[in-house]
Coordinates of C-alpha atoms in Angstrom, one line a residue:
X1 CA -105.4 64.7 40.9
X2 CA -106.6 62.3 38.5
X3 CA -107.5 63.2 34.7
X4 CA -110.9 62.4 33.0
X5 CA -111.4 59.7 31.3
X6 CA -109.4 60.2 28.0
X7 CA -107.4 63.3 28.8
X8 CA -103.9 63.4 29.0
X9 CA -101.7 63.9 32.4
X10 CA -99.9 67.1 32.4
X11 CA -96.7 67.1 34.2
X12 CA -97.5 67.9 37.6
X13 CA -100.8 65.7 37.7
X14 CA -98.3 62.6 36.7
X15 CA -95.8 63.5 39.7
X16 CA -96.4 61.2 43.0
X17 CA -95.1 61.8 45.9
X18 CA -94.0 59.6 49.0
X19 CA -92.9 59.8 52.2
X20 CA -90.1 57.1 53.2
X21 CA -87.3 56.9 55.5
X22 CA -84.2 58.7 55.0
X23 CA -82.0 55.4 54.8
X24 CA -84.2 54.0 52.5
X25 CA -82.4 52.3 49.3
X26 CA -84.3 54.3 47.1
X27 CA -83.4 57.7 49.5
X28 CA -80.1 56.8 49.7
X29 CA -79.3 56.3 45.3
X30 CA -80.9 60.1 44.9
X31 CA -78.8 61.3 47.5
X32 CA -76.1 59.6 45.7
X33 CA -76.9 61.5 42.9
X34 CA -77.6 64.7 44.5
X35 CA -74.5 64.9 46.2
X36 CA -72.4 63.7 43.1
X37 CA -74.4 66.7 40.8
X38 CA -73.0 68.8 44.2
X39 CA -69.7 67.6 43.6
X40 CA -69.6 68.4 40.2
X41 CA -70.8 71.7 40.7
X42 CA -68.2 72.8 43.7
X43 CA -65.8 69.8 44.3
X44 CA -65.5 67.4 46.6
X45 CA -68.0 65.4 48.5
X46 CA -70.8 67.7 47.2
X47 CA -71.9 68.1 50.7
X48 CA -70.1 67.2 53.8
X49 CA -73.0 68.5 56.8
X50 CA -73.4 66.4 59.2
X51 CA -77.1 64.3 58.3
X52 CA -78.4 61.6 60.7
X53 CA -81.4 59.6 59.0
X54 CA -83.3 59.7 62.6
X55 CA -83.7 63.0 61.8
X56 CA -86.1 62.9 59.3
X57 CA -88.6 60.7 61.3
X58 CA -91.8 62.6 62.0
X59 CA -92.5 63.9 64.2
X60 CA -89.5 65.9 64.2
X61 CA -88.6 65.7 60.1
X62 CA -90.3 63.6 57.0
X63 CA -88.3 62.2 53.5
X64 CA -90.3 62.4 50.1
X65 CA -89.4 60.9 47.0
X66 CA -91.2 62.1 43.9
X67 CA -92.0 59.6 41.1
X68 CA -93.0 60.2 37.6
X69 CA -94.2 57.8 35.6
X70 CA -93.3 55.1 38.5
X71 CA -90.1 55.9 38.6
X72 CA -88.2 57.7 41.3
X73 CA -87.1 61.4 40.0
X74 CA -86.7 63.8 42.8
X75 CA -86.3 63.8 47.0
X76 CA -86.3 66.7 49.7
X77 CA -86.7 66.2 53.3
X78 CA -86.7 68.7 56.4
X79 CA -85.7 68.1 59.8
X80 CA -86.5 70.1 62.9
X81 CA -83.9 73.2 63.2
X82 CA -85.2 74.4 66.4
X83 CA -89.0 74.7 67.8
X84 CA -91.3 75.9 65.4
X85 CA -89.0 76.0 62.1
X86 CA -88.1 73.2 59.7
X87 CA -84.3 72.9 57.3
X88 CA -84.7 71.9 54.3
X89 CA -82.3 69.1 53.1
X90 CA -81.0 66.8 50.1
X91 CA -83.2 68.8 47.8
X92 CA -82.5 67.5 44.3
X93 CA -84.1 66.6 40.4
X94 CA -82.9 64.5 38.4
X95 CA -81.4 65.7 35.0
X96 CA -83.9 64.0 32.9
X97 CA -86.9 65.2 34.6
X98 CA -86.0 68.5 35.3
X99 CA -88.4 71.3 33.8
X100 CA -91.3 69.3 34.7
X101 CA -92.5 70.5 37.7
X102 CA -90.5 67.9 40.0
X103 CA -88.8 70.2 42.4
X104 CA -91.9 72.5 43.0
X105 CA -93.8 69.5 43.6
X106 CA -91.9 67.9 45.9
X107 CA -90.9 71.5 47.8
X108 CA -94.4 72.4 48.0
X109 CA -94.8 68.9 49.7
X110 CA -92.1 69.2 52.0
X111 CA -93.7 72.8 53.3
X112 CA -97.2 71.2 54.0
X113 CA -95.4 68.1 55.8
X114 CA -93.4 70.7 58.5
X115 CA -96.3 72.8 58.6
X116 CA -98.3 70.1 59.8
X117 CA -95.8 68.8 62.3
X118 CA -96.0 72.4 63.5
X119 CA -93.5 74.0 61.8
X120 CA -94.0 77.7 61.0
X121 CA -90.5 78.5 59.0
X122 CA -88.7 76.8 56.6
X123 CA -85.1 77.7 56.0
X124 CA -82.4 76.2 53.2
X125 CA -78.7 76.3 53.0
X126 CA -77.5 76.5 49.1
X127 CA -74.9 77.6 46.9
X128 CA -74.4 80.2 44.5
X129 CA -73.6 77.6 41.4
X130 CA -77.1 76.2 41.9
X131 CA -78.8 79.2 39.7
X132 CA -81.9 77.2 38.9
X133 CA -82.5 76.2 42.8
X134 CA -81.7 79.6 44.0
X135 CA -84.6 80.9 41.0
X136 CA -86.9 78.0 42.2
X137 CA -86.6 79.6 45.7
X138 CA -87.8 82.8 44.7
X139 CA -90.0 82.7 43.3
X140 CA -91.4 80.4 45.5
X141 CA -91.1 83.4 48.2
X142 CA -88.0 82.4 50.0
X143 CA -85.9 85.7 50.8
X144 CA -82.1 85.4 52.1
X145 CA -81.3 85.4 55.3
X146 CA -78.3 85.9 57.1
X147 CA -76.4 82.2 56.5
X148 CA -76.4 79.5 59.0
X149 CA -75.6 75.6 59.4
X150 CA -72.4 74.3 58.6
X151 CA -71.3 76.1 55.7
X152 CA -72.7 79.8 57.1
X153 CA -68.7 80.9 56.6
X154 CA -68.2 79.3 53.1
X155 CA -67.4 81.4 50.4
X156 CA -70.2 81.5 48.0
X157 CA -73.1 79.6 50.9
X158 CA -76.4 81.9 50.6
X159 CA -79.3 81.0 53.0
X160 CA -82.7 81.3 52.1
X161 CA -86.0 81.5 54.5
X162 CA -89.8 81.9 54.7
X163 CA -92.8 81.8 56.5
X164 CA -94.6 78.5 55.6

């Protein structure tokens, strides 16, 4: 979307988004952060499941990293979690462009990028000290589902899914 000549960018018109590989240097320092906010939040490693970056190669997964203002803000990837339905993984904002439309952005991107590698479901691991993902989900139409992935038996691990 580009403005008219003389009219201002609102937030989600400013957000670009692009798809690069997982391992990726600029991938790799907002997974850094992602996992370190995750750390903070429930001690630890943040996140210890077991990620391969040649999973996130299409046709079988994709890696976006959103940008605002040129500079690199927010990530989420999927990769294949059986035939026809995508995980969503390393999902993250960060803290200085958070209320800006980032994380919708980018999680509506992810959606059309599984959907058009075929994917008809999109499922999400996350935990219950991440109150402003679980609302994002939502109220995006993701409903809970019974858990799954590596921390299904986890004390406080809901899982969220929907048709994309």
């Amino acid at each position: 979307m580009r403005p008219r000549a003389g009219r201002t960018l609102d937030t989600v018109s400013e957000i670009e988004i692009r798809v690069v590989r997982f391992d990726a240097p600029v991938a790799q320092q907002l997974i850094r952060d992602a996992l370190a906010d995750l750390g903070a939040r429930y001690g630890g490693t943040g996140d210890d499941t077991p990620v391969d970056a040649a999973e996130f190669v299409p046709p079988d997964g994709a890696f976006l990293v959103a940008y605002l203002a040129g500079e690199p803000v927010g990530c989420g990837g999927w990769r294949s979690h059986g035939a026809d339905t995508a995980e969503l993984k390393r999902m993250y904002t960060a803290p200085a462009a958070r209320g800006r439309g980032v994380a919708r952005t980018v999680l509506a991107a992810v959606e059309r990028s599984a959907r058009e590698q075929g994917r008809k479901r999109m499922v999400l691991e996350c935990g219950d000290r991440q109150p402003e993902a679980i609302a994002m989900y939502t109220s995006a139409g993701y409903e809970q589902i019974p858990n799954f992935g590596f921390y299904k038996d986890a004390e406080g691990c809901v899982s969220f899914g929907r048709t994309l």
